[in-house]
Coordinates of C-alpha atoms in Angstrom, one line a residue:
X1 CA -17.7 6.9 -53.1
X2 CA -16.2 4.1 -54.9
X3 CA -17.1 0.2 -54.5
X4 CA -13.4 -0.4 -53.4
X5 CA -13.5 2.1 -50.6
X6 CA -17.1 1.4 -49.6
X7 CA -15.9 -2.5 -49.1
X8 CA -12.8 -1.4 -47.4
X9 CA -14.8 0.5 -44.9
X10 CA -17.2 -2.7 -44.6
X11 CA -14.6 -4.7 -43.7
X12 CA -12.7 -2.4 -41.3
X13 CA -16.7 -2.2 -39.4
X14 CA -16.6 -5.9 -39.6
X15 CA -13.1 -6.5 -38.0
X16 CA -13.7 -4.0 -34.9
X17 CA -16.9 -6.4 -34.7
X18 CA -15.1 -9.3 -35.1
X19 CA -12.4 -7.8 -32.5
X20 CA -15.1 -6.6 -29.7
X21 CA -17.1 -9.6 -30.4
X22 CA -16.1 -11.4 -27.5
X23 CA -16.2 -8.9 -23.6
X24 CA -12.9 -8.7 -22.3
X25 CA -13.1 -10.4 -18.6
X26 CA -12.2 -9.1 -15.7
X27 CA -13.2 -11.8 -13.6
X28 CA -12.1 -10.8 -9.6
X29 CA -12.0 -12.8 -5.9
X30 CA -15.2 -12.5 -4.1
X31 CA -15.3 -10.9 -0.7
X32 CA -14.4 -12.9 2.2
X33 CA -17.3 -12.7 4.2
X34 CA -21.0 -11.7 4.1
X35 CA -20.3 -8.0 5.3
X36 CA -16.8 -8.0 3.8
X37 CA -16.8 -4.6 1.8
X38 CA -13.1 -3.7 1.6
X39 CA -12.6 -4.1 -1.8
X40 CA -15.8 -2.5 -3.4
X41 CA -13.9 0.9 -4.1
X42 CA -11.5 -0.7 -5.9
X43 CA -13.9 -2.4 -7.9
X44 CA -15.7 0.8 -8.6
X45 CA -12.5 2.0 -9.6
X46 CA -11.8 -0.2 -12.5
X47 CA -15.4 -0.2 -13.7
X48 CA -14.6 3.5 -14.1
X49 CA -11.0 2.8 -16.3
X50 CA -12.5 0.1 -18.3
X51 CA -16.1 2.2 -19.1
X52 CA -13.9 5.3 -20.1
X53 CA -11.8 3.2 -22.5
X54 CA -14.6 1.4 -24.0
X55 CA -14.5 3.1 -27.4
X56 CA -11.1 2.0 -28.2
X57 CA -11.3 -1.8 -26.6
X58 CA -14.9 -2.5 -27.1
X59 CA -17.5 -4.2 -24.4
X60 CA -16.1 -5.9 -21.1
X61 CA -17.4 -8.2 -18.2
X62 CA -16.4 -7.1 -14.9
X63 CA -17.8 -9.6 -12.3
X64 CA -16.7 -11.5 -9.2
X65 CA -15.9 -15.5 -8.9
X66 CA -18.6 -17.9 -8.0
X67 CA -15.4 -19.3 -5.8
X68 CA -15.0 -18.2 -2.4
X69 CA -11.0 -18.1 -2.2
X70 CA -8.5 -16.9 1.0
X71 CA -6.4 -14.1 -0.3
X72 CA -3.5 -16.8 -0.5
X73 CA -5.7 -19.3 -2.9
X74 CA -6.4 -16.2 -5.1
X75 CA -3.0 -15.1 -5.5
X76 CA -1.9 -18.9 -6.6
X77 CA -5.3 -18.9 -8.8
X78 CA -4.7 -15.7 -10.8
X79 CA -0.6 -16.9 -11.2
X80 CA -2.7 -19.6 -12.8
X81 CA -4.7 -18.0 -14.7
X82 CA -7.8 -19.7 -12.9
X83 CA -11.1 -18.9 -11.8
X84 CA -9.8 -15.6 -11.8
X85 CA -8.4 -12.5 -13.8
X86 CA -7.6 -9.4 -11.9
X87 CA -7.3 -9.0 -8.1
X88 CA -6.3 -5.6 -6.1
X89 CA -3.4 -6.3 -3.4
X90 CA -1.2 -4.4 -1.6
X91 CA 2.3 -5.3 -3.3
X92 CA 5.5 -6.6 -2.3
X93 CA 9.2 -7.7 -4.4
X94 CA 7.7 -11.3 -4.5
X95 CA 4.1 -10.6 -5.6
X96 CA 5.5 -8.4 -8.2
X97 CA 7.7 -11.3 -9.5
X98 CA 4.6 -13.6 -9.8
X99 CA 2.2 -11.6 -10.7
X100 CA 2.0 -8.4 -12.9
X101 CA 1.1 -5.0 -11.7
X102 CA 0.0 -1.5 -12.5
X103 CA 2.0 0.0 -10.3
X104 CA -0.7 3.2 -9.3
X105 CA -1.6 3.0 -5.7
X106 CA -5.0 2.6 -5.9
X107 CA -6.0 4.6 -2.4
X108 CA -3.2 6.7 -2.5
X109 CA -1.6 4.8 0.1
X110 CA -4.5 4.8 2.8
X111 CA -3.8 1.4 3.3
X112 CA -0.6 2.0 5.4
X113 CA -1.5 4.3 7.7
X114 CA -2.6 1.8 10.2
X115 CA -5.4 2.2 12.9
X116 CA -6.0 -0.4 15.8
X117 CA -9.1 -2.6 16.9
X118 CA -9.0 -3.3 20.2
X119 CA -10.7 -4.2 23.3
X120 CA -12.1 -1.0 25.0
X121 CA -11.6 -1.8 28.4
X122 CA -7.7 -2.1 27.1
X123 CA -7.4 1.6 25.7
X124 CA -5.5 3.2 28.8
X125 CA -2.8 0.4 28.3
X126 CA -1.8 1.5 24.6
X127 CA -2.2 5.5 26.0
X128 CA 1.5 5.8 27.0
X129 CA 2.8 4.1 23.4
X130 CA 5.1 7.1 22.1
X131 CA 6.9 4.9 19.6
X132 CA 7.7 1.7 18.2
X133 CA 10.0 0.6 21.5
X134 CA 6.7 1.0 23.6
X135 CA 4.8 -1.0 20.7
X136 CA 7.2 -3.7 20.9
X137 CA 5.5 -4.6 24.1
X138 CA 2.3 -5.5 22.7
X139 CA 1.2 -8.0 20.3
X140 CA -0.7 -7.5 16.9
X141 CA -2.6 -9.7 15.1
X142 CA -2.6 -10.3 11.5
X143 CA -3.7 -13.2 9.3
X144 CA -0.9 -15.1 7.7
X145 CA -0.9 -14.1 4.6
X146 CA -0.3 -10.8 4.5
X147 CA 2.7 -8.8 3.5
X148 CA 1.9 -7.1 7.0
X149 CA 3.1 -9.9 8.8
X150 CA 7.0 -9.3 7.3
X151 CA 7.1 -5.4 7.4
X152 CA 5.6 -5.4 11.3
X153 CA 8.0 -8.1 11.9
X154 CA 10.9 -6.5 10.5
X155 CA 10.5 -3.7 12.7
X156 CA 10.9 -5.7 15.4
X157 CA 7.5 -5.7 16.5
X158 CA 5.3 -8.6 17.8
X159 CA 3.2 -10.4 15.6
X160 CA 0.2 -13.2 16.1
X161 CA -1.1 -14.5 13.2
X162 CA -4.4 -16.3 12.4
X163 CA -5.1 -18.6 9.2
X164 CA -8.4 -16.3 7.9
X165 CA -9.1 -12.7 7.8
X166 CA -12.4 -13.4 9.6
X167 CA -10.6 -15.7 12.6
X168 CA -8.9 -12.8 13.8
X169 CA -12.1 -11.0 14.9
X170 CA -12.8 -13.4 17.5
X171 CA -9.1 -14.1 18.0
X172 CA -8.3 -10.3 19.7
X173 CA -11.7 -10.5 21.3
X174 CA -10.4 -14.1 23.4
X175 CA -7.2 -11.8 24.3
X176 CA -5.2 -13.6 22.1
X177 CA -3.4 -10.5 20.6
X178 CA -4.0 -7.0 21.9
X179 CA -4.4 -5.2 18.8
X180 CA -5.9 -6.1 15.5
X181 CA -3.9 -3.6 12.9
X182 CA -6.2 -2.0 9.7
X183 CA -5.8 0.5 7.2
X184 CA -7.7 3.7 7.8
X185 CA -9.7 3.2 4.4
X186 CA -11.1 -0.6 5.9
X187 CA -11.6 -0.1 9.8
X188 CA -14.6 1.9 10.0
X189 CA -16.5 -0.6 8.3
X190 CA -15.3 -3.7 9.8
X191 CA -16.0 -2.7 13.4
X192 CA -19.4 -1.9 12.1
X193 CA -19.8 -5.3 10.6
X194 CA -18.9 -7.3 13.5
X195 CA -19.6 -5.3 16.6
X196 CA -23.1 -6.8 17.1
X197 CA -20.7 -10.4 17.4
X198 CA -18.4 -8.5 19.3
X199 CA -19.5 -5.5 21.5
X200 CA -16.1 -5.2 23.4
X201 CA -14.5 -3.9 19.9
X202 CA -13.6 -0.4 19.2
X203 CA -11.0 1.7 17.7
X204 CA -7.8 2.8 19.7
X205 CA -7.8 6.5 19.8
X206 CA -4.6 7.7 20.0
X207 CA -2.0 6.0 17.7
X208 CA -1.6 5.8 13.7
X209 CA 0.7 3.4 12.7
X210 CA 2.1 4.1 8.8
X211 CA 4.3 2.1 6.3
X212 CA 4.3 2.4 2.8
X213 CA 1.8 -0.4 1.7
X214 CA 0.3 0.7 -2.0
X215 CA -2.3 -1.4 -3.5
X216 CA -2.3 -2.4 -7.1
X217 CA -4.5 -4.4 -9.3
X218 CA -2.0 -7.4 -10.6
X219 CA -2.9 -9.8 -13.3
X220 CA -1.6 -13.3 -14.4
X221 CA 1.7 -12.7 -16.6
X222 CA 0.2 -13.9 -19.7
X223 CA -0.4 -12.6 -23.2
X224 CA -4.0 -12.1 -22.0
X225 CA -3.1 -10.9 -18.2
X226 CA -0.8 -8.4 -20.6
X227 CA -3.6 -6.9 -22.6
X228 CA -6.0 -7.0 -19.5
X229 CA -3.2 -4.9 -17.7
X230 CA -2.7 -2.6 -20.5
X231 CA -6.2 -1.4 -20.8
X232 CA -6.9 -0.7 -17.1
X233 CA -3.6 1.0 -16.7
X234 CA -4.9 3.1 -20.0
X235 CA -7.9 3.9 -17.7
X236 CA -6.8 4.8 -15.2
X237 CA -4.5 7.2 -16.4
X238 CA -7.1 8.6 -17.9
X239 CA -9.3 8.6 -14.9
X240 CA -6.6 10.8 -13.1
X241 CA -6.2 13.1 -15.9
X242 CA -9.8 14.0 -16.4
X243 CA -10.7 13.8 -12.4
X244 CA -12.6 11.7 -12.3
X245 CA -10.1 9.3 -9.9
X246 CA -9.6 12.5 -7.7
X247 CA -13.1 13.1 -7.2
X248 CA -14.4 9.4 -6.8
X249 CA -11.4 8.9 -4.3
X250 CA -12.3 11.7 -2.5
X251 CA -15.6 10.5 -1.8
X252 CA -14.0 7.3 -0.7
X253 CA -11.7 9.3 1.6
X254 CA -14.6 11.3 3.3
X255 CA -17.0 8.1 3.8
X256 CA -14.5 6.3 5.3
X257 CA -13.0 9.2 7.5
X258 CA -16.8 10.0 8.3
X259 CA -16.4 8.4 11.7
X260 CA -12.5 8.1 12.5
X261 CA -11.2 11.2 14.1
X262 CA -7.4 11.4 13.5
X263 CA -6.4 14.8 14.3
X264 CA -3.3 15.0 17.2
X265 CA -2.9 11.3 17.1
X266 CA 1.0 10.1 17.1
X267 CA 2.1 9.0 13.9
X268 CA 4.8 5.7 14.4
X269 CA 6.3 5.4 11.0
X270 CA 8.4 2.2 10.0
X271 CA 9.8 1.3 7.0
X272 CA 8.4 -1.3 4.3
X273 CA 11.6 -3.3 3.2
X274 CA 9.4 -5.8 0.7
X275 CA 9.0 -2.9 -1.6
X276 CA 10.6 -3.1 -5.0
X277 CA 13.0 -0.6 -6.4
X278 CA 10.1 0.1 -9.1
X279 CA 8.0 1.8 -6.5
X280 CA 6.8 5.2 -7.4
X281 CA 7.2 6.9 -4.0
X282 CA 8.7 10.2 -5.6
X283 CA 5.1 10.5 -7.6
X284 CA 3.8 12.9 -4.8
X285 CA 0.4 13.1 -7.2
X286 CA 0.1 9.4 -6.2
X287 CA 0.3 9.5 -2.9
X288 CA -1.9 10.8 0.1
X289 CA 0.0 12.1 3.4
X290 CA -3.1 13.6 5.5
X291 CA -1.4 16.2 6.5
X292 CA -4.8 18.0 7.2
X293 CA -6.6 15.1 9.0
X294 CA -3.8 14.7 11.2
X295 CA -3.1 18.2 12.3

């Protein structure tokens, strides 16, 4: 081989060190609470995207904050381009404005199909509930800021809203709202997390609420937010092409199904009007209907 070409490949090896040098962060909000385990899927998700595209972007850092942050505080942090660098939210018009999205719902939608906490001694009240007229009648809590809060609203149903995700807890169990409204994909796990606090709690049995409601991964809109967005999107795309997404998320789906039994409940559907026109709805490979579970 000749000297120029051996130097030329000595400096190409020394610019992919130079370029890889420094880990890529992906720096996200810590959870809420002690038992607060909402978010680890999504987390194993993207450890997944960025490990599969490590030969083409080199090394990365994937870790949570040392600051403890509301949803709300996170949102303004990562806009920022504090403390944080990446957070997975469910989206809205506004959200997407501020914040920069890959717009692959991460659960396949689970999010909005909506189960209820409740108080048990309250379950023949919500038996008779055939549609969203016989909803209207009861109240459900939410914490304020949640996109949840508009689409419920706009449907013309009743909403309470608390200032913390963990406030609402003891909040339905004082009778201050009658139900407390969760994704399939989260409730299974936060009734196990707090019933020892609150024994009253359980899940309705009857009723599945459902809207729209993906969940993205958004980053600031930033040069860097741009190239942290790029690779994950990369990814997972190639996550879903190699199933590997399919089969982690179907572990996810069976765990969280384990103990939920949704088969003849009714199925209210309202719309999501905060969605933007970008949305990929159509994308039936994106999306999850359990059609089977709720046969």
């Amino acid at each position: 081989m000749k000297k120029n070409a051996v130097v030329g490949l000595i400096l190409t090896a020394l610019l992919h060190v130079s370029t890889w040098a420094a880990p890529m962060q992906y720096i996200y909000p810590p959870p809420e609470s002690g038992g607060d385990v909402r978010m680890n899927f999504y987390w194993d998700i993207l450890q997944l995207a960025l490990d599969e595209t490590q030969s083409k972007w080199g090394p990365y850092e994937l870790q949570p904050s040392p600051k403890v942050m509301t949803p709300a505080r996170a949102e303004m942090q990562l806009g920022n381009s504090q403390d944080i660098s990446v957070m997975a939210r469910t989206t809205s018009m506004e959200r997407e404005k501020k914040l920069l999205p890959i717009r692959i719902p991460l659960d396949k939608g689970l999010t909005g199909y909506r189960l209820f906490l409740i108080k048990g001694i309250n379950q023949a009240a919500f038996s008779g509930i055939r549609g969203s007229s016989e909803l209207r009648q009861f109240s459900i809590g939410q914490a304020a800021s949640w996109i949840d809060v508009d689409i419920l609203r706009y449907a013309g149903l009743d909403v309470v809203t608390g200032p913390t995700y963990e406030s609402l807890f003891p909040m339905l169990d004082a009778g201050r709202f009658d139900l407390f409204s969760r994704g399939v994909n989260e409730i299974s796990a936060e009734l196990a997390s707090n019933i020892s606090a609150y024994p009253d709690l359980t899940v309705e049995k009857k009723l599945v609420l459902y809207y729209p409601l993906p969940r993205y991964f958004f980053f600031p809109r930033t040069q860097e937010g741009e190239k942290l967005a790029q690779r994950a999107d990369e990814g997972i795309r190639l996550l879903m092409r190699n199933g590997k997404f399919q089969k982690r998320y179907l572990q996810f789906k069976k765990s969280i199904l384990a103990d939920i039994n949704l088969s003849g409940r009714r199925v209210i559907r309202i719309a999501n009007p905060t969605l933007s026109k970008e949305t990929p709805l159509t994308d039936k490979e994106l999306w999850d209907n359990l059609e089977a579970e709720l046969r």
